[in-house]
């Protein structure tokens, strides 16, 4: 939804060691969670609304009845990143995986995400200052999926940290509450759990958004119960 990239008040961050998933959680991985728990996503519990999709003719977001992660409105298989899931749905998956594995999983913080997405670079994109072609899946990025649908995870080269799809493919839900600037943000890499917690941060752009939204610095926010065919999520774990 609404997006912003204001960074006034940012200060150096020293994060504790953490691990991050090599790619967003896939349809296949989410399917195993649902099969094990019989969990219903917020879209499935509200089929009259389903998930939201962009209506080009109306130039607005509209609810797509009966759509969910199972059928977001375009073809996916188990290798694609799951979409149509809310921040709350992502939290349910995190809790289940933690109980199953006896490890403490969570969503990444905004500071961790940007560190991982940049992978040691200071350029606009991890590969340079120009969007170019064939680097990621976003609208106008020159791939067979661009502006049409998600791509199988790992379809593009990993960044210098070995992570795929940090840029493009799906917006990624993060743990942080929304704050307009970084003034007062935690300086140890933790998620910022105060501010406007009625909106949660998303980062990375997606298959349906243009290159300006896929910049490593770009920030977005959405309500924790919101779901559409753009956001997915990636797992983190403190080491």
Short mmCIF file of N, CA and C in Angstrom, two decimals, residues 44-189:
data_model
loop_
_atom_site.label_atom_id
_atom_site.label_comp_id
_atom_site.label_asym_id
_atom_site.label_seq_id
_atom_site.Cartn_x
_atom_site.Cartn_y
_atom_site.Cartn_z
N UNK A 44 -8.77 -17.03 3.67
CA UNK A 44 -9.66 -18.20 3.64
C UNK A 44 -10.79 -18.07 4.66
N UNK A 45 -10.53 -17.38 5.75
CA UNK A 45 -11.58 -17.18 6.75
C UNK A 45 -12.56 -16.09 6.32
N UNK A 46 -12.19 -15.35 5.29
CA UNK A 46 -13.04 -14.27 4.78
C UNK A 46 -13.16 -14.40 3.26
N UNK A 47 -13.77 -15.49 2.78
CA UNK A 47 -13.81 -15.74 1.33
C UNK A 47 -14.57 -14.70 0.53
N UNK A 48 -15.49 -13.99 1.17
CA UNK A 48 -16.23 -12.96 0.45
C UNK A 48 -15.32 -11.81 0.03
N UNK A 49 -14.22 -11.67 0.74
CA UNK A 49 -13.21 -10.68 0.36
C UNK A 49 -12.04 -11.34 -0.34
N UNK A 50 -11.54 -12.45 0.23
CA UNK A 50 -10.38 -13.11 -0.36
C UNK A 50 -9.13 -12.27 -0.19
N UNK A 51 -8.44 -11.99 -1.27
CA UNK A 51 -7.27 -11.12 -1.24
C UNK A 51 -7.47 -9.98 -2.23
N UNK A 52 -6.65 -8.97 -2.10
CA UNK A 52 -6.79 -7.81 -2.98
C UNK A 52 -5.91 -7.95 -4.21
N UNK A 53 -6.39 -7.41 -5.32
CA UNK A 53 -5.63 -7.39 -6.56
C UNK A 53 -5.78 -6.01 -7.19
N UNK A 54 -4.81 -5.63 -7.97
CA UNK A 54 -4.85 -4.32 -8.62
C UNK A 54 -5.73 -4.41 -9.86
N UNK A 55 -6.74 -3.58 -9.92
CA UNK A 55 -7.63 -3.51 -11.08
C UNK A 55 -7.16 -2.39 -11.99
N UNK A 56 -6.56 -2.77 -13.13
CA UNK A 56 -5.93 -1.80 -14.00
C UNK A 56 -6.95 -0.80 -14.56
N UNK A 57 -8.12 -1.29 -14.95
CA UNK A 57 -9.11 -0.39 -15.54
C UNK A 57 -9.62 0.63 -14.53
N UNK A 58 -9.82 0.18 -13.30
CA UNK A 58 -10.32 1.07 -12.25
C UNK A 58 -9.20 1.87 -11.60
N UNK A 59 -7.95 1.41 -11.81
CA UNK A 59 -6.79 2.04 -11.19
C UNK A 59 -6.92 2.05 -9.68
N UNK A 60 -7.33 0.91 -9.12
CA UNK A 60 -7.46 0.80 -7.68
C UNK A 60 -7.36 -0.66 -7.25
N UNK A 61 -7.13 -0.86 -5.95
CA UNK A 61 -7.09 -2.20 -5.39
C UNK A 61 -8.52 -2.66 -5.13
N UNK A 62 -8.84 -3.89 -5.53
CA UNK A 62 -10.17 -4.44 -5.31
C UNK A 62 -10.04 -5.82 -4.68
N UNK A 63 -11.05 -6.21 -3.91
CA UNK A 63 -11.07 -7.53 -3.31
C UNK A 63 -11.41 -8.58 -4.37
N UNK A 64 -10.69 -9.70 -4.34
CA UNK A 64 -10.91 -10.79 -5.28
C UNK A 64 -11.51 -11.97 -4.52
N UNK A 65 -12.80 -12.15 -4.67
CA UNK A 65 -13.53 -13.17 -3.93
C UNK A 65 -12.94 -14.56 -4.14
N UNK A 66 -12.82 -15.29 -3.03
CA UNK A 66 -12.35 -16.69 -3.01
C UNK A 66 -10.86 -16.84 -3.36
N UNK A 67 -10.16 -15.76 -3.55
CA UNK A 67 -8.72 -15.87 -3.81
C UNK A 67 -7.98 -16.01 -2.48
N UNK A 68 -6.90 -16.75 -2.49
CA UNK A 68 -6.07 -16.93 -1.30
C UNK A 68 -4.69 -17.41 -1.76
N UNK A 69 -3.87 -17.83 -0.82
CA UNK A 69 -2.55 -18.36 -1.16
C UNK A 69 -2.66 -19.58 -2.07
N UNK A 70 -3.78 -20.28 -2.01
CA UNK A 70 -3.98 -21.47 -2.84
C UNK A 70 -4.18 -21.11 -4.31
N UNK A 71 -4.78 -19.96 -4.54
CA UNK A 71 -5.05 -19.49 -5.90
C UNK A 71 -5.08 -17.97 -5.88
N UNK A 72 -3.91 -17.34 -6.02
CA UNK A 72 -3.85 -15.88 -5.94
C UNK A 72 -4.28 -15.16 -7.21
N UNK A 73 -4.63 -15.93 -8.25
CA UNK A 73 -5.04 -15.29 -9.50
C UNK A 73 -4.04 -15.47 -10.61
N UNK A 74 -2.96 -16.18 -10.35
CA UNK A 74 -1.98 -16.52 -11.37
C UNK A 74 -1.36 -17.87 -11.00
N UNK A 75 -0.76 -18.52 -11.97
CA UNK A 75 -0.25 -19.88 -11.77
C UNK A 75 0.97 -19.88 -10.85
N UNK A 76 0.96 -20.80 -9.90
CA UNK A 76 2.10 -21.03 -9.02
C UNK A 76 2.25 -22.53 -8.81
N UNK A 77 3.46 -22.95 -8.47
CA UNK A 77 3.66 -24.32 -7.99
C UNK A 77 4.42 -24.25 -6.68
N UNK A 78 4.84 -25.38 -6.16
CA UNK A 78 5.46 -25.42 -4.83
C UNK A 78 6.76 -24.65 -4.74
N UNK A 79 7.37 -24.31 -5.87
CA UNK A 79 8.67 -23.59 -5.86
C UNK A 79 8.51 -22.09 -5.81
N UNK A 80 7.28 -21.61 -5.93
CA UNK A 80 7.03 -20.17 -5.92
C UNK A 80 6.87 -19.66 -4.49
N UNK A 81 7.19 -18.39 -4.24
CA UNK A 81 6.97 -17.84 -2.90
C UNK A 81 5.49 -17.72 -2.61
N UNK A 82 5.09 -18.08 -1.42
CA UNK A 82 3.68 -17.97 -1.06
C UNK A 82 3.29 -16.50 -1.00
N UNK A 83 2.09 -16.17 -1.48
CA UNK A 83 1.54 -14.81 -1.42
C UNK A 83 0.11 -14.90 -0.90
N UNK A 84 -0.52 -13.77 -0.74
CA UNK A 84 -1.88 -13.76 -0.22
C UNK A 84 -1.94 -14.02 1.27
N UNK A 85 -0.80 -13.88 1.94
CA UNK A 85 -0.73 -14.11 3.38
C UNK A 85 -0.52 -12.78 4.10
N UNK A 86 -1.17 -12.64 5.22
CA UNK A 86 -1.04 -11.43 6.03
C UNK A 86 0.17 -11.56 6.97
N UNK A 87 0.48 -10.47 7.64
CA UNK A 87 1.51 -10.49 8.68
C UNK A 87 1.10 -11.46 9.78
N UNK A 88 -0.18 -11.47 10.10
CA UNK A 88 -0.67 -12.40 11.12
C UNK A 88 -0.51 -13.86 10.68
N UNK A 89 -0.76 -14.14 9.41
CA UNK A 89 -0.56 -15.50 8.89
C UNK A 89 0.91 -15.89 8.99
N UNK A 90 1.79 -14.96 8.67
CA UNK A 90 3.23 -15.23 8.76
C UNK A 90 3.63 -15.56 10.19
N UNK A 91 3.04 -14.86 11.14
CA UNK A 91 3.34 -15.12 12.55
C UNK A 91 2.89 -16.53 12.96
N UNK A 92 1.76 -16.97 12.44
CA UNK A 92 1.27 -18.31 12.75
C UNK A 92 2.24 -19.37 12.21
N UNK A 93 2.77 -19.14 11.02
CA UNK A 93 3.75 -20.07 10.44
C UNK A 93 5.02 -20.10 11.28
N UNK A 94 5.49 -18.93 11.68
CA UNK A 94 6.70 -18.82 12.50
C UNK A 94 6.54 -19.60 13.80
N UNK A 95 5.40 -19.44 14.45
CA UNK A 95 5.15 -20.13 15.72
C UNK A 95 5.15 -21.65 15.52
N UNK A 96 4.47 -22.11 14.48
CA UNK A 96 4.41 -23.55 14.20
C UNK A 96 5.79 -24.13 13.93
N UNK A 97 6.57 -23.46 13.10
CA UNK A 97 7.89 -23.98 12.77
C UNK A 97 8.78 -24.02 13.99
N UNK A 98 8.66 -23.00 14.85
CA UNK A 98 9.45 -22.99 16.07
C UNK A 98 9.11 -24.16 16.98
N UNK A 99 7.83 -24.42 17.12
CA UNK A 99 7.40 -25.54 17.98
C UNK A 99 7.84 -26.87 17.39
N UNK A 100 7.78 -27.00 16.07
CA UNK A 100 8.14 -28.24 15.41
C UNK A 100 9.64 -28.50 15.47
N UNK A 101 10.44 -27.46 15.26
CA UNK A 101 11.89 -27.61 15.18
C UNK A 101 12.61 -27.39 16.50
N UNK A 102 11.89 -26.79 17.47
CA UNK A 102 12.48 -26.40 18.75
C UNK A 102 13.59 -25.36 18.57
N UNK A 103 13.46 -24.58 17.51
CA UNK A 103 14.33 -23.43 17.26
C UNK A 103 13.45 -22.18 17.34
N UNK A 104 14.06 -21.06 17.61
CA UNK A 104 13.30 -19.82 17.71
C UNK A 104 13.38 -19.07 16.38
N UNK A 105 12.33 -19.21 15.57
CA UNK A 105 12.25 -18.49 14.31
C UNK A 105 11.42 -17.23 14.49
N UNK A 106 11.58 -16.31 13.56
CA UNK A 106 10.87 -15.04 13.62
C UNK A 106 10.93 -14.36 12.26
N UNK A 107 10.24 -13.26 12.11
CA UNK A 107 10.42 -12.43 10.93
C UNK A 107 11.65 -11.55 11.13
N UNK A 108 12.34 -11.20 10.07
CA UNK A 108 13.50 -10.31 10.21
C UNK A 108 13.09 -8.92 10.68
N UNK A 109 14.03 -8.23 11.30
CA UNK A 109 13.82 -6.81 11.58
C UNK A 109 14.14 -6.02 10.32
N UNK A 110 13.71 -4.78 10.31
CA UNK A 110 13.99 -3.93 9.15
C UNK A 110 15.49 -3.70 8.97
N UNK A 111 16.20 -3.52 10.08
CA UNK A 111 17.65 -3.32 10.00
C UNK A 111 18.34 -4.56 9.45
N UNK A 112 17.92 -5.74 9.92
CA UNK A 112 18.51 -6.98 9.41
C UNK A 112 18.22 -7.16 7.93
N UNK A 113 17.00 -6.86 7.55
CA UNK A 113 16.63 -7.05 6.14
C UNK A 113 17.49 -6.18 5.24
N UNK A 114 17.64 -4.89 5.58
CA UNK A 114 18.40 -4.02 4.69
C UNK A 114 19.87 -4.41 4.65
N UNK A 115 20.43 -4.80 5.79
CA UNK A 115 21.81 -5.29 5.81
C UNK A 115 21.96 -6.48 4.87
N UNK A 116 21.03 -7.42 4.95
CA UNK A 116 21.11 -8.63 4.13
C UNK A 116 20.86 -8.32 2.66
N UNK A 117 19.93 -7.42 2.38
CA UNK A 117 19.61 -7.08 0.99
C UNK A 117 20.77 -6.36 0.31
N UNK A 118 21.42 -5.47 1.03
CA UNK A 118 22.54 -4.74 0.44
C UNK A 118 23.77 -5.63 0.27
N UNK A 119 23.95 -6.57 1.17
CA UNK A 119 25.06 -7.54 1.08
C UNK A 119 26.41 -6.85 0.86
N UNK A 120 26.64 -5.82 1.66
CA UNK A 120 27.93 -5.13 1.60
C UNK A 120 28.02 -4.02 0.59
N UNK A 121 26.95 -3.74 -0.14
CA UNK A 121 26.98 -2.70 -1.16
C UNK A 121 26.38 -1.40 -0.62
N UNK A 122 26.63 -0.31 -1.34
CA UNK A 122 26.02 0.98 -0.99
C UNK A 122 25.28 1.56 -2.19
N UNK A 123 25.12 0.79 -3.23
CA UNK A 123 24.46 1.24 -4.45
C UNK A 123 22.94 1.17 -4.31
N UNK A 124 22.25 1.70 -5.30
CA UNK A 124 20.79 1.72 -5.28
C UNK A 124 20.21 0.31 -5.23
N UNK A 125 20.78 -0.57 -6.02
CA UNK A 125 20.42 -1.98 -6.02
C UNK A 125 21.69 -2.78 -5.66
N UNK A 126 21.55 -3.98 -5.18
CA UNK A 126 22.75 -4.75 -4.83
C UNK A 126 23.71 -4.95 -6.00
N UNK A 127 23.19 -4.88 -7.22
CA UNK A 127 24.04 -5.10 -8.40
C UNK A 127 24.52 -3.80 -9.04
N UNK A 128 24.10 -2.65 -8.52
CA UNK A 128 24.55 -1.37 -9.08
C UNK A 128 23.50 -0.30 -8.95
N UNK A 129 23.73 0.83 -9.58
CA UNK A 129 22.82 1.97 -9.45
C UNK A 129 21.71 2.00 -10.49
N UNK A 130 21.77 1.11 -11.49
CA UNK A 130 20.74 1.03 -12.50
C UNK A 130 19.95 -0.25 -12.35
N UNK A 131 18.65 -0.17 -12.63
CA UNK A 131 17.80 -1.36 -12.51
C UNK A 131 18.23 -2.46 -13.47
N UNK A 132 18.64 -2.07 -14.67
CA UNK A 132 19.13 -3.04 -15.64
C UNK A 132 18.06 -4.06 -16.03
N UNK A 133 18.50 -5.19 -16.49
CA UNK A 133 17.59 -6.24 -16.95
C UNK A 133 18.09 -7.60 -16.49
N UNK A 134 17.16 -8.43 -16.06
CA UNK A 134 17.50 -9.81 -15.73
C UNK A 134 18.09 -10.03 -14.35
N UNK A 135 18.03 -9.03 -13.47
CA UNK A 135 18.60 -9.17 -12.13
C UNK A 135 17.59 -9.67 -11.09
N UNK A 136 16.31 -9.39 -11.33
CA UNK A 136 15.28 -9.70 -10.33
C UNK A 136 13.93 -9.66 -11.02
N UNK A 137 12.89 -10.01 -10.30
CA UNK A 137 11.54 -10.03 -10.84
C UNK A 137 10.73 -8.85 -10.31
N UNK A 138 10.71 -7.77 -11.08
CA UNK A 138 9.82 -6.65 -10.80
C UNK A 138 9.32 -6.12 -12.14
N UNK A 139 8.32 -5.30 -12.13
CA UNK A 139 7.74 -4.82 -13.38
C UNK A 139 8.80 -4.05 -14.18
N UNK A 140 9.00 -4.48 -15.42
CA UNK A 140 9.99 -3.83 -16.28
C UNK A 140 11.39 -4.37 -16.13
N UNK A 141 11.55 -5.47 -15.39
CA UNK A 141 12.90 -5.99 -15.15
C UNK A 141 13.39 -6.95 -16.23
N UNK A 142 12.57 -7.18 -17.25
CA UNK A 142 13.05 -7.92 -18.41
C UNK A 142 12.97 -9.43 -18.30
N UNK A 143 12.30 -9.96 -17.27
CA UNK A 143 12.19 -11.41 -17.15
C UNK A 143 10.84 -11.88 -17.70
N UNK A 144 10.68 -13.17 -17.85
CA UNK A 144 9.41 -13.72 -18.33
C UNK A 144 8.28 -13.54 -17.33
N UNK A 145 8.61 -13.24 -16.08
CA UNK A 145 7.59 -13.09 -15.03
C UNK A 145 7.25 -11.64 -14.73
N UNK A 146 8.08 -10.71 -15.18
CA UNK A 146 7.97 -9.31 -14.79
C UNK A 146 6.59 -8.73 -15.06
N UNK A 147 5.96 -8.19 -14.00
CA UNK A 147 4.66 -7.58 -14.14
C UNK A 147 3.53 -8.57 -14.38
N UNK A 148 3.82 -9.87 -14.30
CA UNK A 148 2.80 -10.88 -14.59
C UNK A 148 2.51 -11.79 -13.39
N UNK A 149 3.57 -12.25 -12.73
CA UNK A 149 3.37 -13.19 -11.62
C UNK A 149 4.70 -13.43 -10.92
N UNK A 150 4.65 -14.20 -9.84
CA UNK A 150 5.87 -14.55 -9.13
C UNK A 150 6.73 -15.50 -9.96
N UNK A 151 7.99 -15.53 -9.66
CA UNK A 151 8.93 -16.47 -10.28
C UNK A 151 9.32 -17.53 -9.25
N UNK A 152 9.71 -18.73 -9.68
CA UNK A 152 10.20 -19.72 -8.73
C UNK A 152 11.39 -19.15 -7.95
N UNK A 153 11.45 -19.43 -6.66
CA UNK A 153 12.55 -18.88 -5.87
C UNK A 153 13.88 -19.38 -6.43
N UNK A 154 14.88 -18.52 -6.38
CA UNK A 154 16.19 -18.90 -6.89
C UNK A 154 16.34 -18.79 -8.39
N UNK A 155 15.39 -18.13 -9.06
CA UNK A 155 15.47 -17.99 -10.51
C UNK A 155 16.53 -16.98 -10.93
N UNK A 156 16.96 -16.15 -10.00
CA UNK A 156 17.97 -15.13 -10.29
C UNK A 156 19.18 -15.36 -9.39
N UNK A 157 20.29 -14.81 -9.80
CA UNK A 157 21.54 -15.00 -9.05
C UNK A 157 21.39 -14.51 -7.61
N UNK A 158 22.02 -15.22 -6.70
CA UNK A 158 22.03 -14.81 -5.30
C UNK A 158 22.89 -13.56 -5.13
N UNK A 159 22.65 -12.81 -4.05
CA UNK A 159 23.53 -11.67 -3.77
C UNK A 159 24.82 -12.17 -3.11
N UNK A 160 25.66 -11.25 -2.70
CA UNK A 160 26.97 -11.63 -2.17
C UNK A 160 26.89 -12.42 -0.87
N UNK A 161 25.73 -12.40 -0.21
CA UNK A 161 25.54 -13.19 1.00
C UNK A 161 24.87 -14.54 0.72
N UNK A 162 24.65 -14.85 -0.55
CA UNK A 162 24.04 -16.11 -0.92
C UNK A 162 22.53 -16.13 -0.79
N UNK A 163 21.90 -14.96 -0.77
CA UNK A 163 20.45 -14.85 -0.59
C UNK A 163 19.77 -14.54 -1.91
N UNK A 164 18.67 -15.23 -2.18
CA UNK A 164 17.91 -15.04 -3.41
C UNK A 164 16.67 -14.19 -3.15
N UNK A 165 16.30 -13.41 -4.17
CA UNK A 165 15.02 -12.69 -4.18
C UNK A 165 14.86 -11.69 -3.04
N UNK A 166 15.94 -11.16 -2.53
CA UNK A 166 15.80 -10.06 -1.57
C UNK A 166 15.17 -8.85 -2.26
N UNK A 167 15.45 -8.71 -3.54
CA UNK A 167 14.88 -7.64 -4.35
C UNK A 167 13.87 -8.25 -5.31
N UNK A 168 12.65 -7.73 -5.33
CA UNK A 168 11.64 -8.21 -6.26
C UNK A 168 11.01 -9.52 -5.84
N UNK A 169 10.21 -10.05 -6.72
CA UNK A 169 9.41 -11.26 -6.57
C UNK A 169 8.25 -11.04 -5.60
N UNK A 170 8.51 -10.92 -4.28
CA UNK A 170 7.43 -10.58 -3.35
C UNK A 170 7.92 -9.56 -2.34
N UNK A 171 7.02 -8.66 -1.95
CA UNK A 171 7.29 -7.85 -0.77
C UNK A 171 7.47 -8.80 0.42
N UNK A 172 8.32 -8.45 1.35
CA UNK A 172 8.54 -9.31 2.50
C UNK A 172 8.09 -8.62 3.79
N UNK A 173 7.17 -9.29 4.49
CA UNK A 173 6.73 -8.80 5.79
C UNK A 173 7.91 -8.81 6.77
N UNK A 174 8.05 -7.75 7.53
CA UNK A 174 9.06 -7.66 8.57
C UNK A 174 8.38 -7.52 9.93
N UNK A 175 9.15 -7.68 10.97
CA UNK A 175 8.58 -7.66 12.32
C UNK A 175 8.20 -6.25 12.78
N UNK A 176 8.87 -5.25 12.25
CA UNK A 176 8.77 -3.89 12.79
C UNK A 176 7.41 -3.24 12.63
N UNK A 177 7.06 -2.45 13.64
CA UNK A 177 5.97 -1.50 13.51
C UNK A 177 6.45 -0.35 12.62
N UNK A 178 5.51 0.37 12.02
CA UNK A 178 5.88 1.46 11.14
C UNK A 178 6.26 2.70 11.93
N UNK A 179 7.36 3.33 11.53
CA UNK A 179 7.77 4.64 12.02
C UNK A 179 8.20 5.46 10.82
N UNK A 180 7.83 6.74 10.81
CA UNK A 180 8.11 7.58 9.64
C UNK A 180 9.60 7.74 9.38
N UNK A 181 10.39 7.83 10.46
CA UNK A 181 11.83 7.97 10.32
C UNK A 181 12.50 6.99 11.26
N UNK A 182 13.83 6.95 11.24
CA UNK A 182 14.59 6.06 12.10
C UNK A 182 14.98 6.70 13.44
N UNK A 183 14.54 7.93 13.68
CA UNK A 183 14.86 8.58 14.93
C UNK A 183 14.32 7.77 16.11
N UNK A 184 15.22 7.35 17.00
CA UNK A 184 14.83 6.56 18.15
C UNK A 184 14.78 5.07 17.91
N UNK A 185 15.17 4.62 16.72
CA UNK A 185 15.13 3.18 16.42
C UNK A 185 16.16 2.42 17.24
N UNK A 186 15.96 1.13 17.53
CA UNK A 186 16.96 0.33 18.24
C UNK A 186 18.28 0.35 17.48
N UNK A 187 19.39 0.43 18.22
CA UNK A 187 20.70 0.49 17.57
C UNK A 187 21.41 -0.86 17.58
N UNK A 188 20.68 -1.92 17.93
CA UNK A 188 21.28 -3.26 17.97
C UNK A 188 20.67 -4.22 16.96
N UNK A 189 19.90 -3.69 16.01
CA UNK A 189 19.33 -4.52 14.96
C UNK A 189 18.00 -5.15 15.31
#
